[in-house]
XYZ file of C-alpha atoms in Angstrom:
566
model
C 0.000 0.000 0.000
C 3.089 2.253 0.057
C 2.404 3.757 -3.358
C -1.051 4.911 -2.169
C 0.406 6.807 0.755
C 3.177 8.320 -1.406
C 0.663 9.505 -4.006
C -1.582 11.000 -1.352
C 1.338 12.814 0.328
C 2.605 14.213 -3.007
C -0.884 15.445 -3.900
C -1.344 17.072 -0.504
C 2.031 18.849 -0.691
C 1.221 20.098 -4.199
C -2.022 21.628 -2.976
C -0.289 23.120 0.077
C 2.385 24.779 -2.053
C -0.028 25.789 -4.765
C -2.436 27.512 -2.434
C -0.012 30.048 -1.020
C 1.560 31.844 -3.974
C -0.237 35.132 -3.686
C 0.964 36.258 -0.275
C 3.957 38.280 -1.553
C 1.794 40.059 -4.126
C -0.858 40.862 -1.515
C 1.751 42.248 0.880
C 3.587 44.427 -1.702
C 1.005 46.875 -3.009
C 2.471 49.858 -4.936
C 2.024 53.283 -3.334
C 0.734 56.352 -5.165
C 3.982 58.226 -4.486
C 5.887 55.689 -6.554
C 3.605 56.136 -9.587
C 3.504 59.743 -10.942
C 0.167 60.634 -12.497
C -0.564 63.418 -15.017
C -2.238 66.408 -13.395
C -4.665 67.178 -16.225
C -5.510 64.002 -18.068
C -6.892 61.194 -15.947
C -5.414 57.715 -16.401
C -7.569 55.064 -18.003
C -7.839 52.087 -15.681
C -7.546 48.866 -17.696
C -10.285 46.307 -17.173
C -9.069 43.095 -15.516
C -8.726 40.234 -17.958
C -10.402 36.889 -17.392
C -6.922 35.421 -17.697
C -6.043 37.026 -14.344
C -8.901 35.419 -12.437
C -8.070 33.168 -9.510
C -9.591 30.150 -11.211
C -7.491 30.534 -14.375
C -4.317 31.207 -12.394
C -5.004 28.129 -10.292
C -5.633 26.008 -13.386
C -2.414 26.991 -15.173
C -0.304 26.547 -12.031
C 0.710 30.163 -11.385
C -0.021 29.776 -7.677
C 2.875 27.334 -7.259
C 5.422 30.081 -7.905
C 3.771 32.355 -5.357
C 3.805 29.639 -2.684
C 7.483 28.949 -3.332
C 8.405 32.657 -3.167
C 6.406 33.154 0.021
C 7.950 30.219 1.889
C 11.437 31.107 0.641
C 11.012 34.718 1.792
C 9.897 33.507 5.229
C 12.989 31.370 5.792
C 15.318 34.027 4.312
C 13.844 36.610 6.691
C 14.158 34.194 9.602
C 17.798 33.477 8.757
C 18.837 37.121 8.230
C 16.974 38.709 11.134
C 18.162 36.418 13.935
C 21.619 37.571 14.949
C 21.384 38.147 18.711
C 19.996 36.441 21.778
C 17.212 39.035 21.892
C 16.247 38.171 18.319
C 16.038 34.492 19.208
C 14.069 35.269 22.339
C 11.562 37.384 20.445
C 11.093 34.797 17.722
C 10.609 31.967 20.226
C 8.147 34.047 22.232
C 6.047 34.719 19.134
C 6.139 31.033 18.233
C 5.245 29.895 21.782
C 2.271 32.260 21.951
C 1.010 31.316 18.481
C -1.996 29.184 17.623
C -0.253 26.013 16.434
C 2.944 23.984 16.682
C 3.824 24.658 13.018
C 3.552 28.457 13.282
C 0.444 28.476 11.054
C 2.204 26.178 8.590
C 5.337 28.301 8.427
C 3.296 31.451 7.891
C 1.556 30.356 4.695
C -1.564 29.009 6.430
C -3.467 32.252 5.916
C -2.687 32.290 2.218
C -3.771 28.670 1.868
C -7.043 29.510 3.593
C -7.569 32.497 1.292
C -7.436 30.061 -1.611
C -9.759 27.550 0.044
C -7.441 25.047 1.755
C -7.367 24.624 5.530
C -5.023 22.077 7.118
C -5.264 21.128 10.785
C -3.902 18.288 12.845
C -2.983 16.878 16.227
C -0.270 14.679 17.692
C -0.280 12.975 21.068
C 1.586 10.503 23.250
C -0.319 8.610 25.953
C 1.029 6.427 28.747
C -1.162 3.769 30.402
C 0.214 2.221 33.608
C -1.563 -0.413 35.693
C -0.805 -0.352 39.438
C -2.612 -3.586 40.339
C -1.416 -7.082 39.294
C -2.129 -8.210 35.771
C -5.873 -8.564 35.506
C -6.053 -10.884 32.501
C -7.203 -14.352 33.583
C -5.109 -17.502 33.352
C -6.942 -18.601 30.223
C -4.732 -16.380 28.085
C -1.500 -17.571 29.680
C -2.580 -21.170 29.011
C -3.282 -20.235 25.402
C 0.219 -18.948 24.859
C -0.460 -15.259 25.382
C 1.210 -13.277 28.123
C -0.829 -12.388 31.188
C -1.245 -8.886 29.788
C 1.002 -5.823 29.767
C 1.044 -3.632 32.854
C 1.929 -0.547 30.812
C 1.522 0.711 27.268
C 2.564 3.708 25.173
C 0.224 5.033 22.523
C 1.312 7.316 19.691
C -1.120 9.059 17.340
C -0.981 11.730 14.628
C -4.022 13.035 12.730
C -4.322 15.370 9.744
C -7.419 17.034 8.344
C -7.609 18.710 4.916
C -10.708 20.820 4.203
C -11.183 22.550 0.873
C -13.745 25.366 0.494
C -15.014 25.502 -3.097
C -16.471 28.953 -2.481
C -13.103 30.720 -2.423
C -12.110 30.159 -6.064
C -14.996 28.381 -7.742
C -17.796 30.425 -6.173
C -19.657 27.317 -4.950
C -20.632 28.751 -1.584
C -21.205 26.258 1.220
C -19.552 23.325 -0.606
C -16.501 21.736 1.031
C -14.447 18.563 0.626
C -12.863 16.896 3.659
C -10.028 14.363 3.827
C -8.904 12.820 7.141
C -5.820 10.693 7.820
C -4.342 9.062 10.920
C -1.267 7.160 12.106
C -1.403 5.170 15.351
C 0.803 2.666 17.189
C 0.647 0.914 20.564
C 3.986 -0.018 22.142
C 5.542 0.752 18.773
C 3.455 -1.936 17.040
C 1.067 -1.326 14.141
C -0.416 -4.817 14.044
C -0.156 -6.698 17.382
C -3.746 -6.953 18.520
C -2.902 -8.113 22.038
C -0.462 -5.385 23.082
C -3.283 -2.851 23.143
C -4.872 -4.412 26.224
C -4.412 -3.984 29.938
C -6.645 -4.292 32.983
C -8.358 -7.497 31.883
C -10.237 -5.983 28.993
C -10.308 -8.940 26.614
C -13.607 -10.436 25.535
C -17.021 -8.945 26.244
C -15.642 -6.249 28.539
C -13.347 -4.707 25.894
C -15.765 -1.781 26.035
C -14.030 -0.786 29.291
C -10.497 -0.792 27.937
C -8.595 1.904 29.905
C -7.403 3.495 26.650
C -9.917 4.649 24.029
C -7.410 4.889 21.165
C -7.019 1.138 20.831
C -8.069 0.236 17.284
C -7.014 0.771 13.689
C -3.243 0.735 14.152
C -0.734 1.959 11.590
C -1.494 4.449 8.792
C -5.224 4.765 8.196
C -7.462 6.496 5.697
C -10.398 8.076 7.528
C -13.335 10.162 6.272
C -13.331 11.302 2.621
C -16.540 13.149 1.726
C -18.263 16.176 0.214
C -20.444 18.466 2.338
C -22.800 21.321 1.534
C -24.509 23.627 4.019
C -26.555 26.791 3.827
C -23.902 28.856 5.615
C -20.395 28.299 6.944
C -21.308 28.504 10.632
C -20.991 25.590 13.066
C -24.797 25.413 13.317
C -26.216 25.816 9.783
C -29.916 25.732 8.948
C -29.383 22.754 6.612
C -26.447 20.436 5.922
C -25.980 17.399 3.691
C -22.891 15.284 3.074
C -21.933 11.963 1.517
C -18.992 9.702 0.763
C -16.668 7.551 2.884
C -17.683 8.625 6.388
C -18.373 7.673 10.016
C -21.579 8.611 11.900
C -19.599 8.311 15.150
C -18.114 11.754 14.420
C -21.529 13.490 14.375
C -24.030 11.515 16.466
C -24.048 11.323 20.278
C -21.498 14.130 20.346
C -20.230 14.832 23.878
C -17.146 17.104 23.733
C -16.752 17.050 27.523
C -16.333 13.248 27.488
C -13.318 13.529 25.152
C -11.137 14.724 28.041
C -11.288 11.161 29.439
C -9.219 8.126 28.408
C -11.385 5.101 29.267
C -12.964 3.637 26.153
C -16.444 3.326 27.692
C -16.686 6.976 28.773
C -14.909 8.686 25.893
C -15.876 6.520 22.925
C -18.059 3.373 23.143
C -20.780 4.793 25.469
C -22.579 1.434 25.599
C -23.466 1.365 21.892
C -23.651 -2.188 20.523
C -21.694 -5.043 22.083
C -20.305 -8.503 21.499
C -22.593 -10.896 19.601
C -22.518 -14.423 18.194
C -23.917 -15.964 15.030
C -25.072 -19.585 14.737
C -25.180 -21.553 11.477
C -25.411 -25.323 10.939
C -24.627 -25.993 14.583
C -21.457 -23.877 14.614
C -20.905 -20.656 16.573
C -19.160 -17.702 14.905
C -18.047 -14.345 16.265
C -20.330 -11.647 14.901
C -19.675 -7.968 14.221
C -21.027 -5.649 16.917
C -21.828 -2.002 16.273
C -18.431 -0.360 15.560
C -18.961 2.759 17.667
C -15.372 3.936 17.284
C -13.352 6.539 15.403
C -11.743 3.763 13.343
C -14.858 2.744 11.394
C -15.779 4.326 8.033
C -18.304 3.285 5.410
C -20.152 4.486 2.321
C -23.110 6.613 3.321
C -24.887 9.940 3.436
C -26.181 12.258 6.136
C -28.336 15.347 6.451
C -29.101 17.737 9.289
C -31.934 20.272 9.439
C -33.024 22.803 12.088
C -36.824 23.017 12.513
C -36.242 25.912 14.948
C -33.343 27.920 16.321
C -32.840 25.486 19.246
C -33.736 22.111 17.695
C -32.257 19.873 15.012
C -32.869 16.548 13.277
C -29.955 14.468 11.983
C -30.191 11.260 9.888
C -27.567 8.897 8.465
C -27.931 5.926 6.095
C -25.050 3.766 4.920
C -23.540 0.288 4.769
C -22.771 -1.953 7.736
C -19.431 -3.529 6.824
C -18.218 -6.371 9.054
C -14.535 -6.394 9.925
C -13.936 -2.933 8.473
C -12.457 -1.728 11.769
C -8.993 -3.045 11.086
C -6.620 -4.915 13.384
C -8.649 -7.900 14.532
C -9.812 -11.272 13.295
C -12.158 -10.630 10.370
C -13.754 -12.595 7.536
C -10.926 -11.417 5.281
C -8.261 -13.242 7.267
C -8.028 -15.584 10.234
C -6.050 -13.138 12.380
C -4.157 -9.876 12.358
C -5.902 -8.422 9.301
C -5.419 -4.674 8.818
C -7.207 -2.958 5.938
C -5.876 0.516 6.907
C -9.352 1.959 6.319
C -9.502 0.976 2.636
C -12.132 -1.749 2.737
C -14.171 0.070 0.084
C -15.598 -3.110 -1.462
C -17.497 -4.110 1.693
C -17.477 -7.360 3.625
C -15.682 -10.287 2.037
C -17.569 -13.464 1.188
C -18.414 -15.514 4.263
C -15.983 -18.391 4.902
C -17.693 -21.151 6.937
C -14.260 -22.535 7.881
C -13.296 -19.338 9.718
C -14.330 -18.362 13.236
C -16.023 -15.144 12.113
C -19.240 -14.215 10.408
C -19.971 -11.035 8.496
C -21.995 -9.511 5.702
C -22.691 -6.118 4.142
C -25.983 -4.776 5.462
C -27.689 -1.481 6.287
C -26.423 0.998 8.910
C -28.948 3.688 9.868
C -29.041 6.356 12.607
C -31.426 9.130 13.679
C -31.051 11.856 16.291
C -33.413 14.588 17.479
C -31.778 17.275 19.603
C -32.453 20.408 21.623
C -29.695 22.965 22.245
C -31.004 25.647 24.647
C -29.116 28.579 26.165
C -30.367 29.120 29.700
C -30.376 32.154 31.987
C -28.613 35.498 31.808
C -25.290 33.732 31.220
C -26.703 31.857 28.187
C -25.550 28.502 29.565
C -25.427 26.066 26.661
C -27.104 22.666 26.783
C -27.413 19.667 24.480
C -30.235 17.146 24.922
C -30.921 14.409 22.392
C -32.646 11.101 21.766
C -31.230 8.806 19.125
C -31.649 5.389 17.544
C -29.506 3.072 15.471
C -29.940 -0.024 13.299
C -26.918 -2.214 12.550
C -27.687 -4.733 9.826
C -25.636 -7.763 10.805
C -27.113 -11.199 11.531
C -26.641 -12.423 15.090
C -27.691 -15.366 17.171
C -30.384 -14.204 19.603
C -28.644 -15.407 22.781
C -29.912 -18.790 23.876
C -32.600 -19.533 21.303
C -30.333 -19.655 18.209
C -33.308 -18.357 16.243
C -31.330 -15.428 14.884
C -31.906 -11.694 14.406
C -31.479 -9.791 11.178
C -30.249 -6.637 12.869
C -29.120 -5.042 16.113
C -31.028 -1.939 17.137
C -30.806 0.398 20.092
C -31.689 3.741 21.665
C -29.747 6.381 23.578
C -30.527 9.475 25.615
C -28.084 12.336 26.082
C -28.198 15.200 28.562
C -25.331 17.731 28.587
C -25.612 21.095 30.312
C -23.303 23.887 31.367
C -24.334 24.503 34.972
C -22.413 27.624 35.983
C -20.408 30.450 34.471
C -17.771 32.601 36.134
C -18.923 36.218 36.375
C -16.185 38.461 35.026
C -17.732 41.834 35.899
C -20.450 42.930 38.329
C -23.542 44.879 37.202
C -22.872 48.576 36.857
C -24.495 50.921 39.392
C -27.668 52.465 37.982
C -27.428 56.142 37.140
C -29.503 58.857 38.887
C -31.458 59.603 35.746
C -35.234 59.486 35.614
C -35.289 55.944 34.219
C -32.073 54.283 35.418
C -31.026 51.040 33.733
C -28.376 48.848 35.294
C -25.830 47.354 32.915
C -25.910 43.549 32.783
C -22.979 41.593 34.224
C -20.577 39.832 31.857
C -19.789 36.135 32.070
C -16.856 34.010 30.943
C -17.407 32.202 27.646
C -15.661 29.052 28.885
C -15.056 29.000 32.648
C -17.580 27.167 34.790
C -19.050 23.766 35.673
C -20.249 21.377 32.931
C -22.361 18.207 33.243
C -22.557 15.392 30.685
C -24.649 12.228 30.910
C -25.860 9.407 28.685
C -28.005 6.260 28.866
C -28.109 3.551 26.192
C -30.291 0.493 25.639
C -29.964 -2.421 23.225
C -32.192 -5.543 23.422
C -30.505 -8.188 25.582
C -30.975 -10.928 23.014
C -28.488 -9.290 20.635
C -26.040 -7.422 22.842
C -23.610 -8.404 25.609
C -24.187 -5.128 27.505
C -27.815 -4.063 26.930
C -27.836 -1.295 29.575
C -25.156 1.352 30.066
C -25.048 4.769 31.726
C -22.414 7.418 32.348
C -22.325 10.770 34.120
C -19.512 13.265 34.579
C -18.689 16.749 35.833
C -15.945 18.951 34.353
C -14.802 22.339 35.603
C -13.123 24.738 33.179
C -10.827 27.302 34.800
C -11.086 26.190 38.433
C -8.229 28.518 39.440
C -8.025 32.182 38.431
C -4.324 31.733 37.710
C -5.121 28.821 35.336
C -8.277 29.883 33.423
C -7.719 27.434 30.530
C -7.182 24.271 32.599
C -9.926 21.623 32.868
C -10.496 19.006 35.576
C -13.199 16.394 35.931
C -14.594 13.144 37.322
C -16.869 10.612 35.611
C -18.497 7.231 36.224
C -19.578 4.671 33.623
C -21.270 1.306 34.255
C -22.538 -1.484 32.004
C -24.972 -4.319 32.855
C -24.504 -7.647 31.086
C -27.188 -9.621 29.265
C -29.002 -12.350 31.175
C -29.833 -13.886 27.795
C -26.105 -14.246 27.219
C -25.620 -15.837 30.652
C -28.398 -18.342 29.927
C -26.668 -19.377 26.711
C -23.294 -20.097 28.357
C -22.269 -23.761 28.746
C -22.820 -25.340 32.144
C -20.331 -27.689 33.740
C -18.224 -27.494 30.599
C -15.359 -25.321 31.683
C -17.477 -22.637 33.247
C -19.275 -19.541 32.087
C -16.186 -17.895 30.650
C -12.433 -17.649 31.149
C -12.368 -21.168 32.697
C -14.230 -20.082 35.837
C -17.080 -22.447 36.721
C -20.507 -21.069 37.721
C -19.417 -17.434 37.432
C -21.695 -15.464 35.166
C -21.506 -11.891 33.915
C -22.992 -9.109 36.057
C -21.643 -5.526 35.759
C -18.453 -3.598 35.026
C -17.910 -0.090 36.352
C -15.189 2.518 35.813
C -14.322 5.686 37.721
C -11.973 8.220 36.135
C -10.522 11.582 37.154
C -8.194 13.910 35.223
C -6.589 17.362 35.280
C -5.837 18.860 31.854
C -3.009 21.426 32.044
C -3.213 23.863 29.131
C 0.457 24.773 28.625
C -0.184 27.254 25.820
C -2.713 27.641 23.003
C -1.510 24.527 21.186
C -0.050 22.196 23.833
C -1.643 20.423 26.814
C -0.716 17.707 29.312
C -3.373 15.633 31.090
C -2.577 13.242 33.980
C -5.435 10.844 34.772
C -6.430 7.971 37.074
C -8.914 5.113 36.535
C -10.361 2.424 38.771
C -12.131 -0.423 36.972
C -14.412 -2.662 39.053
C -14.917 -6.252 37.843
C -13.006 -5.636 34.582
C -13.933 -8.936 32.900
C -17.563 -8.732 34.022
C -17.698 -12.220 35.567
C -15.391 -11.951 38.584
C -12.490 -13.699 36.868
C -10.271 -10.597 37.094
C -9.298 -8.479 40.081
C -10.195 -4.795 40.136
C -7.710 -2.655 38.244
C -6.145 0.703 39.184
C -4.613 2.643 36.287
C -2.494 5.800 36.225
C -1.375 7.577 33.097
C -0.776 10.845 31.305
C -1.264 12.277 27.836
C 0.581 15.128 26.161
C -0.794 16.549 22.935
C -0.195 19.353 20.459
C -2.269 20.781 17.633
C -1.013 22.138 14.333
């Protein structure tokens, strides 16, 4: 697949260089003093030729020269102007206080944006350390796997390219988006087992202490076109289609993204482990891939019936095994499609241990986004549903279901806002009016909560809830820091317990008569905002009954994440 990545990188660099040519011309406008004009006869102003339009210049490649001159001038200026310690200090101070780690793409980011191209990205390193003994049960040691790592390092880089067709082509509201990612765990792109700690194999993988645990190596993410009535974050109407992931738009809880546990930050109880039965044989089925790694062919629209309500709908393909590094129908083990499984699910192989098909994936969400009180405290309340079109076994009866479906409720609300100025004293006029106080746009207490339900006959964890509180700017000296605490708990399916073998090695993990009950996680963090583009976030987790059936001891996890944005 190397040639695909090379071609994509070359194309991206060509666009980046081509978008920035005009900056020198825009910064070097001639002055009237340098151009003498006749005093009596006015000058005829020539009409601009169509050959000088942005579209024509872009088509014939003129913008490449401008990008090259602009970047060359930047580095020449940097090299010639820095000659003393004070010069270095000033340059570093400007860089440190800037908006991104690349200095707005070496000062050509504005020019790129003027021509329609916006590039953004993030990079992060995360450490996961388990304080308690290895929680993975003896089953895995007996099978040849280690008892589970007590620590892991995660590395991730993401890039987003967004092109606005309104800048040059005049197609207002139309954009194209291209997302890419690179991820490793313990330096490995393919080892499925090194991602785990705290006994999170099997049905309880939802509670993995690290959310970024799938789709290792280089990965192609969303590639789609989008049109909306205006370029705001909350347009009246939006429609998009292509290679995309509803996870990025539905059940959106920004406050939960500060956390590291997979249940709280990502999975949120959607879907779960399933089985499929055919001709007396049991296969692993594909649960709902509620993760950033999944992408599929589909389309989505969003409309606002009123200023505070919206309706969002998605319809696409349910592709089994598309997620990446895991056993899939395409291969017995260790298969990694790097996000390029465009053809859908491979033909079912009855000799494998997995079952999959290409079905229908559909989601709906109705939301309310009020702003409450004088401080205009923002809220987000929604009810949503999903249908995942993969056959599964209907725990216990083996009768089979054509789909998995479920519901979720979301309730997020900013509870308080820090008052930055008191109301002004009313004047002594005849009709005095007191000036309203001003409130911080970010500082204050935030609540997020969610409840999900999936029928117990088709899901390992049919009930799940989570609730958390985050405080932005707890200390006046640190107004951009964020701290928080959250709890998430899942309840296992009794249908699944009834289907487990009895007196044949036990319910699971070689433990006799121990059935699945609940798994719960507590997590706390403190996100230190170092500057506008760098943050460090230490965190702690405590996972109760990690495997769900008592076969693993409770797990205490400490870690930290440092991240930058470009």
